[in-house]
Amino acid sequence: MKEEITAFIQEINEYEDFEDDTDLFENGILDSLTLVLLINNIEERLGVFIPEEVVTLENFATVSKIAGMVSSLKGE
Amino acid sequence: MITNVFQYLEASADRYPDKIAFADSEKSVSFGELREKAYAIADSIYEKCGEIKNEPVGVYMYKGVDCLIAFMGIVCSGNFYSPIDRHSPKARIDRIVDTLSPKAILCNDEPFEGKESICIDINKTERFDRGYRYYNDNIDTDPLYVLFTSGSTGQPKGVTISHRGVIDYAEWLYDTFAFDETTVFGNQAPFYFDNSILDIYSTLRNASTTYIIPERSFTFHKDLFAFLKDNKINTIFWVPSALVSVANSGILDREEVPKLDKILFCGEVMPNKQLNVWRRHYKDALFANLYGPTEITDVCTYFIVDREFADDEPLPIGFACKNTDIIVLNDKDEKVTAPKEKGELCVRGTCLSMGYFKDYEKTDKAFVQNPLNKFYHEMIYRTGDIVEYNEHGELMYLSRKDFQIKHQGHRIELGEIDTAGGSIEGVNTCCALYDDVNKHIVFFYVSDTDITDKGVYRELKNRVPGYMLPSKINRLEKMPLNINGKIDRVYLKELMKG
C-alpha cells in the first residue's frame, strides 16, 4: 500500500523527495489542491471511498499514515 | 476627526472593553487588552529605540493574535509596520529586511536572526504609563504599513500605505456592507497579503470580532466547517482559491453548512462554476466580488452578485468604490467608455499608495500624472490589468499587460522566479511561464552541467516561497530566441501545450 500511495504523490509532484514518515504538509509536498487529487486517485484507482470524517491531518500527514488508513478502510 | 487608525481601537475599547477583538486557536485578546498591550509595546519601542516617528518596524512572527497586537503597538508608537512572512526562504526574508531596514523587529517565540536591528519580544514588554499618546501628532498621510509583493527583478516591492488609505477603505466597507459589533469574521488571508486589511480594520472600526482560521483547515474542510460553526462566524472574505477548494471537495453537498450571511472574495478571478455551488447552498447570503491591487489599499471596484450567472460566464468586477474613480485608458492614453473596448484599468483617489518603499524608479513608472488632466498635479495608479466594460456598464477583467500572474491567490511576477532560477549554479538561462489551462507554473532552463530537474527544484525551493515553485520543469538544449534576441515566450507556450 505504501508503494501505491508514494507513486500517487510522485505523479502529483515529481520533484520532491520524501520518505514514508516525511510530513507531507509541513514540507510543502501536498496542499489543499493536491490533496483533492490524491484522494481522487485513491478512490478511483484503489476502489476505496474516503469519507469526510477520515480526511484529517492525522490521517494524511505521512505516506505511512495514509497507507494505514486506506488499508483499514479496505478492511485489510 | 479620524486621522489615525488607532482611534478606531480607542473608540471600540471604550465601548466594548471586554469584547473579543481577535482570536486564533490558542488565544484571544479583547479590545481593552489590545489597547493596553499596544501602549506597552509603544513604551518598549520608545525605551529601546529612542524617540522615533514614522520609522519602519518589522514583525517577525507566525500568523496569530500576537501579530495584530504587534501591529497595534507599532501604530500606537507613531511608526509603521511591515509583516515578514516566516514561511519564506531565508534569502528572501533577508532581501526584504535589507530593503525595509527596520528600526526594530517585534517577535514572540523566536528572535529574528540577521541584521543588527533591535529585537523586542512583545510578551516581555511592560507599560511605563507615561500618559502620552505617541501617535497624537501623526497626520493621516503618514504611513501605516508596508506590504512586500513579488517584484519582477527578484527584489520584492514594498507597497507603502497611509492611514488615510485604510480609513477611506474601512469607511467604504462600513457603508457598503454594514459591518457592526455583531459581525464575526473568519479570517483566511495571511497578514502579509492585503486582503487581511478588511478583516483587521473592519473589526477595529466596528467593534466586530475576527477569528483567525488555522491554515490547515483550508486543506481539511471538516475542520474548517467545525471552526466556522464553533465560533459562530457569519462573514468571510477569502481568496477565491479557498472557496473553490471547498466547492470542489464536495463538502457543501455532504454536510450541514455553517451559517454565513456575507461571503466576499478578492485576489483573483472567481469562477462562476464553483461560485454557483456556494450560491446554491447560501440562497440568502450576500455575495460580493471585490477587486484591487495592493497599491490602492486592497479594493477599488466591487460587484454585488445580484443575478444568475452560467457556469462558464465570467463574473464582473463591477463598479468603482465610493470616493474612488476608475479610468480605463487605451494604448493612446485615451479614456475608454464604450462597451467591449479594451484598456488598462487606472485608479484615482485617496486609496492610492505612497509608492514602493525606497524605490522611486518603480514608483514613478506605476504612479503617474493623470494623462487626462492638463491643469494640476494628480496621480493615478496604472494597474497593468486589461479590462473592458460589458453591456451593463460593468467592468470585466480580461488579462495582464505584463508577466505578472495570479496563482492560488498569490500575486507573482514570473521575473522573480527567473531571477531565482538564474542564480542557481549550473543554470545558464531560464524562463518561467504560466500554464493557464492546467493552472500551474512551468520552468524552462538550459544547462551545460549534469544538474537534474530535481536538483533545480530543490535549489528553487531555497530561494522562493512554496507558492512560486513550478509544477513542471523542462530542460532545453538551447533557449529559443525571437528576432529581437529575447526569449521567445510564444514558442515556449507552444512547447508547454505539448
PDB file of N, CA and C in Angstrom, chain A residues 10 12-17 23 25-29 31-33 35-36 49-50 52-57 60-61, chain B residues 216 218-223 241 244-245 248-251 254-255 408 453-454 457-458 461 469-474:
ATOM      1  N   GLN A  10       4.019  10.984  -6.145  1.00  0.00           N
ATOM      2  CA  GLN A  10       5.066  11.321  -7.125  1.00  0.00           C
ATOM      3  C   GLN A  10       4.476  11.767  -8.454  1.00  0.00           C
ATOM      4  N   ILE A  12       1.771  13.506  -8.642  1.00  0.00           N
ATOM      5  CA  ILE A  12       1.304  14.870  -8.402  1.00  0.00           C
ATOM      6  C   ILE A  12       2.492  15.829  -8.339  1.00  0.00           C
ATOM      7  N   ASN A  13       3.554  15.430  -7.667  1.00  0.00           N
ATOM      8  CA  ASN A  13       4.737  16.283  -7.557  1.00  0.00           C
ATOM      9  C   ASN A  13       5.978  15.434  -7.768  1.00  0.00           C
ATOM     10  N   GLU A  14       6.490  15.486  -8.998  1.00  0.00           N
ATOM     11  CA  GLU A  14       7.565  14.562  -9.370  1.00  0.00           C
ATOM     12  C   GLU A  14       8.950  14.996  -8.902  1.00  0.00           C
ATOM     13  N   TYR A  15       9.055  16.211  -8.324  1.00  0.00           N
ATOM     14  CA  TYR A  15      10.389  16.702  -7.997  1.00  0.00           C
ATOM     15  C   TYR A  15      10.749  16.598  -6.521  1.00  0.00           C
ATOM     16  N   GLU A  16       9.784  16.219  -5.703  1.00  0.00           N
ATOM     17  CA  GLU A  16      10.037  16.162  -4.260  1.00  0.00           C
ATOM     18  C   GLU A  16      10.565  14.784  -3.861  1.00  0.00           C
ATOM     19  N   ASP A  17      11.501  14.773  -2.926  1.00  0.00           N
ATOM     20  CA  ASP A  17      11.941  13.515  -2.320  1.00  0.00           C
ATOM     21  C   ASP A  17      11.306  13.407  -0.952  1.00  0.00           C
ATOM     22  N   ASP A  23       6.692  14.450   6.856  1.00  0.00           N
ATOM     23  CA  ASP A  23       5.431  15.190   6.974  1.00  0.00           C
ATOM     24  C   ASP A  23       5.151  15.907   5.643  1.00  0.00           C
ATOM     25  N   PHE A  25       2.692  17.802   4.590  1.00  0.00           N
ATOM     26  CA  PHE A  25       2.170  19.173   4.579  1.00  0.00           C
ATOM     27  C   PHE A  25       3.204  20.158   5.111  1.00  0.00           C
ATOM     28  N   GLU A  26       3.884  19.728   6.168  1.00  0.00           N
ATOM     29  CA  GLU A  26       4.933  20.553   6.770  1.00  0.00           C
ATOM     30  C   GLU A  26       6.020  20.883   5.739  1.00  0.00           C
ATOM     31  N   ASN A  27       6.293  19.945   4.835  1.00  0.00           N
ATOM     32  CA  ASN A  27       7.377  20.126   3.868  1.00  0.00           C
ATOM     33  C   ASN A  27       6.899  20.604   2.503  1.00  0.00           C
ATOM     34  N   GLY A  28       5.648  21.026   2.448  1.00  0.00           N
ATOM     35  CA  GLY A  28       5.139  21.613   1.210  1.00  0.00           C
ATOM     36  C   GLY A  28       5.008  20.635   0.051  1.00  0.00           C
ATOM     37  N   ILE A  29       4.863  19.345   0.359  1.00  0.00           N
ATOM     38  CA  ILE A  29       4.741  18.355  -0.719  1.00  0.00           C
ATOM     39  C   ILE A  29       3.281  18.236  -1.151  1.00  0.00           C
ATOM     40  N   ASP A  31      -0.735  20.127  -0.652  1.00  0.00           N
ATOM     41  CA  ASP A  31      -1.507  21.264  -0.140  1.00  0.00           C
ATOM     42  C   ASP A  31      -2.982  21.004  -0.415  1.00  0.00           C
ATOM     43  N   SER A  32      -3.817  22.022  -0.198  1.00  0.00           N
ATOM     44  CA  SER A  32      -5.253  21.776  -0.290  1.00  0.00           C
ATOM     45  C   SER A  32      -5.668  21.316  -1.688  1.00  0.00           C
ATOM     46  N   LEU A  33      -5.018  21.858  -2.719  1.00  0.00           N
ATOM     47  CA  LEU A  33      -5.403  21.494  -4.079  1.00  0.00           C
ATOM     48  C   LEU A  33      -4.925  20.092  -4.445  1.00  0.00           C
ATOM     49  N   LEU A  35      -4.190  17.682  -2.382  1.00  0.00           N
ATOM     50  CA  LEU A  35      -4.820  16.666  -1.540  1.00  0.00           C
ATOM     51  C   LEU A  35      -6.070  16.113  -2.225  1.00  0.00           C
ATOM     52  N   VAL A  36      -6.837  17.019  -2.868  1.00  0.00           N
ATOM     53  CA  VAL A  36      -8.052  16.572  -3.567  1.00  0.00           C
ATOM     54  C   VAL A  36      -7.682  15.584  -4.680  1.00  0.00           C
ATOM     55  N   PHE A  49     -13.688   4.256  -0.972  1.00  0.00           N
ATOM     56  CA  PHE A  49     -14.318   5.540  -0.737  1.00  0.00           C
ATOM     57  C   PHE A  49     -13.734   6.159   0.532  1.00  0.00           C
ATOM     58  N   ILE A  50     -13.306   7.436   0.418  1.00  0.00           N
ATOM     59  CA  ILE A  50     -12.716   8.109   1.581  1.00  0.00           C
ATOM     60  C   ILE A  50     -13.772   9.043   2.167  1.00  0.00           C
ATOM     61  N   GLU A  52     -15.658  11.852   4.568  1.00  0.00           N
ATOM     62  CA  GLU A  52     -15.227  13.142   5.118  1.00  0.00           C
ATOM     63  C   GLU A  52     -14.516  12.998   6.477  1.00  0.00           C
ATOM     64  N   GLU A  53     -15.053  12.138   7.319  1.00  0.00           N
ATOM     65  CA  GLU A  53     -14.542  12.033   8.699  1.00  0.00           C
ATOM     66  C   GLU A  53     -13.065  11.674   8.756  1.00  0.00           C
ATOM     67  N   VAL A  54     -12.574  10.935   7.769  1.00  0.00           N
ATOM     68  CA  VAL A  54     -11.184  10.492   7.882  1.00  0.00           C
ATOM     69  C   VAL A  54     -10.205  11.457   7.211  1.00  0.00           C
ATOM     70  N   VAL A  55     -10.753  12.490   6.520  1.00  0.00           N
ATOM     71  CA  VAL A  55      -9.849  13.463   5.881  1.00  0.00           C
ATOM     72  C   VAL A  55      -9.370  14.456   6.948  1.00  0.00           C
ATOM     73  N   THR A  56      -8.372  14.023   7.699  1.00  0.00           N
ATOM     74  CA  THR A  56      -7.813  14.865   8.753  1.00  0.00           C
ATOM     75  C   THR A  56      -6.301  14.886   8.599  1.00  0.00           C
ATOM     76  N   LEU A  57      -5.674  15.853   9.246  1.00  0.00           N
ATOM     77  CA  LEU A  57      -4.217  15.960   9.165  1.00  0.00           C
ATOM     78  C   LEU A  57      -3.571  14.698   9.763  1.00  0.00           C
ATOM     79  N   PHE A  60      -3.507  12.029   7.128  1.00  0.00           N
ATOM     80  CA  PHE A  60      -2.858  12.309   5.844  1.00  0.00           C
ATOM     81  C   PHE A  60      -1.442  12.883   5.973  1.00  0.00           C
ATOM     82  N   ALA A  61      -0.927  12.963   7.194  1.00  0.00           N
ATOM     83  CA  ALA A  61       0.354  13.641   7.402  1.00  0.00           C
ATOM     84  C   ALA A  61       1.521  12.953   6.696  1.00  0.00           C
TER      85      ALA A  61
ATOM     86  N   ARG B 216      -4.313  25.113   8.140  1.00  0.00           N
ATOM     87  CA  ARG B 216      -4.575  23.710   7.808  1.00  0.00           C
ATOM     88  C   ARG B 216      -6.041  23.416   7.495  1.00  0.00           C
ATOM     89  N   PHE B 218      -7.975  24.936   5.694  1.00  0.00           N
ATOM     90  CA  PHE B 218      -8.319  25.130   4.292  1.00  0.00           C
ATOM     91  C   PHE B 218      -7.925  23.921   3.450  1.00  0.00           C
ATOM     92  N   THR B 219      -7.238  22.976   4.073  1.00  0.00           N
ATOM     93  CA  THR B 219      -6.950  21.705   3.416  1.00  0.00           C
ATOM     94  C   THR B 219      -7.921  20.641   3.915  1.00  0.00           C
ATOM     95  N   PHE B 220      -8.204  20.680   5.212  1.00  0.00           N
ATOM     96  CA  PHE B 220      -9.084  19.687   5.820  1.00  0.00           C
ATOM     97  C   PHE B 220     -10.411  20.354   6.158  1.00  0.00           C
ATOM     98  N   HIS B 221     -11.342  20.251   5.201  1.00  0.00           N
ATOM     99  CA  HIS B 221     -12.535  21.089   5.271  1.00  0.00           C
ATOM    100  C   HIS B 221     -13.491  20.751   6.392  1.00  0.00           C
ATOM    101  N   LYS B 222     -13.394  19.534   6.901  1.00  0.00           N
ATOM    102  CA  LYS B 222     -14.244  19.198   8.026  1.00  0.00           C
ATOM    103  C   LYS B 222     -13.872  20.058   9.235  1.00  0.00           C
ATOM    104  N   ASP B 223     -12.570  20.256   9.421  1.00  0.00           N
ATOM    105  CA  ASP B 223     -12.096  21.138  10.495  1.00  0.00           C
ATOM    106  C   ASP B 223     -12.567  22.575  10.255  1.00  0.00           C
ATOM    107  N   SER B 241      -9.416  30.954  -4.431  1.00  0.00           N
ATOM    108  CA  SER B 241      -8.866  29.591  -4.347  1.00  0.00           C
ATOM    109  C   SER B 241      -9.422  28.820  -3.152  1.00  0.00           C
ATOM    110  N   VAL B 244     -12.997  27.909  -3.940  1.00  0.00           N
ATOM    111  CA  VAL B 244     -13.004  26.888  -4.998  1.00  0.00           C
ATOM    112  C   VAL B 244     -12.665  25.524  -4.409  1.00  0.00           C
ATOM    113  N   SER B 245     -11.663  25.495  -3.543  1.00  0.00           N
ATOM    114  CA  SER B 245     -11.245  24.211  -2.989  1.00  0.00           C
ATOM    115  C   SER B 245     -12.356  23.606  -2.113  1.00  0.00           C
ATOM    116  N   ASN B 248     -15.005  22.305  -4.623  1.00  0.00           N
ATOM    117  CA  ASN B 248     -14.552  21.097  -5.321  1.00  0.00           C
ATOM    118  C   ASN B 248     -14.533  19.856  -4.441  1.00  0.00           C
ATOM    119  N   SER B 249     -14.343  20.054  -3.132  1.00  0.00           N
ATOM    120  CA  SER B 249     -14.248  18.893  -2.245  1.00  0.00           C
ATOM    121  C   SER B 249     -15.597  18.222  -2.053  1.00  0.00           C
ATOM    122  N   GLY B 250     -16.665  18.921  -2.401  1.00  0.00           N
ATOM    123  CA  GLY B 250     -17.999  18.312  -2.301  1.00  0.00           C
ATOM    124  C   GLY B 250     -18.608  18.406  -0.912  1.00  0.00           C
ATOM    125  N   ILE B 251     -17.897  19.007   0.035  1.00  0.00           N
ATOM    126  CA  ILE B 251     -18.382  19.035   1.427  1.00  0.00           C
ATOM    127  C   ILE B 251     -19.680  19.834   1.561  1.00  0.00           C
ATOM    128  N   ARG B 254     -22.417  17.475   1.140  1.00  0.00           N
ATOM    129  CA  ARG B 254     -22.480  16.333   2.062  1.00  0.00           C
ATOM    130  C   ARG B 254     -22.778  16.710   3.500  1.00  0.00           C
ATOM    131  N   GLU B 255     -22.398  17.919   3.898  1.00  0.00           N
ATOM    132  CA  GLU B 255     -22.536  18.279   5.316  1.00  0.00           C
ATOM    133  C   GLU B 255     -23.525  19.423   5.484  1.00  0.00           C
ATOM    134  N   GLN B 408      -3.035  30.477  -7.232  1.00  0.00           N
ATOM    135  CA  GLN B 408      -3.611  30.132  -5.920  1.00  0.00           C
ATOM    136  C   GLN B 408      -3.787  31.372  -5.055  1.00  0.00           C
ATOM    137  N   ASP B 453      16.509  17.954 -13.039  1.00  0.00           N
ATOM    138  CA  ASP B 453      15.288  18.726 -12.791  1.00  0.00           C
ATOM    139  C   ASP B 453      15.004  18.793 -11.291  1.00  0.00           C
ATOM    140  N   LYS B 454      15.220  17.655 -10.633  1.00  0.00           N
ATOM    141  CA  LYS B 454      15.020  17.603  -9.182  1.00  0.00           C
ATOM    142  C   LYS B 454      15.966  18.554  -8.456  1.00  0.00           C
ATOM    143  N   TYR B 457      14.740  22.029  -8.829  1.00  0.00           N
ATOM    144  CA  TYR B 457      13.581  22.232  -7.949  1.00  0.00           C
ATOM    145  C   TYR B 457      14.034  22.500  -6.511  1.00  0.00           C
ATOM    146  N   ARG B 458      14.989  21.670  -6.082  1.00  0.00           N
ATOM    147  CA  ARG B 458      15.478  21.805  -4.707  1.00  0.00           C
ATOM    148  C   ARG B 458      16.103  23.180  -4.478  1.00  0.00           C
ATOM    149  N   LYS B 461      13.506  25.864  -4.282  1.00  0.00           N
ATOM    150  CA  LYS B 461      12.793  25.823  -3.001  1.00  0.00           C
ATOM    151  C   LYS B 461      13.531  26.626  -1.923  1.00  0.00           C
ATOM    152  N   LEU B 469       6.787  27.839  -6.635  1.00  0.00           N
ATOM    153  CA  LEU B 469       7.508  26.690  -7.189  1.00  0.00           C
ATOM    154  C   LEU B 469       6.803  26.132  -8.425  1.00  0.00           C
ATOM    155  N   PRO B 470       7.584  25.788  -9.462  1.00  0.00           N
ATOM    156  CA  PRO B 470       6.974  25.236 -10.673  1.00  0.00           C
ATOM    157  C   PRO B 470       6.443  23.811 -10.455  1.00  0.00           C
ATOM    158  N   SER B 471       5.399  23.461 -11.199  1.00  0.00           N
ATOM    159  CA  SER B 471       4.886  22.091 -11.169  1.00  0.00           C
ATOM    160  C   SER B 471       5.529  21.262 -12.265  1.00  0.00           C
ATOM    161  N   LYS B 472       6.070  21.937 -13.257  1.00  0.00           N
ATOM    162  CA  LYS B 472       6.749  21.239 -14.375  1.00  0.00           C
ATOM    163  C   LYS B 472       8.085  21.922 -14.626  1.00  0.00           C
ATOM    164  N   ILE B 473       9.127  21.114 -14.797  1.00  0.00           N
ATOM    165  CA  ILE B 473      10.457  21.645 -15.094  1.00  0.00           C
ATOM    166  C   ILE B 473      10.945  20.979 -16.374  1.00  0.00           C
ATOM    167  N   ASN B 474      11.339  21.785 -17.350  1.00  0.00           N
ATOM    168  CA  ASN B 474      11.795  21.240 -18.624  1.00  0.00           C
ATOM    169  C   ASN B 474      13.182  21.756 -18.960  1.00  0.00           C
TER     170      ASN B 474
END
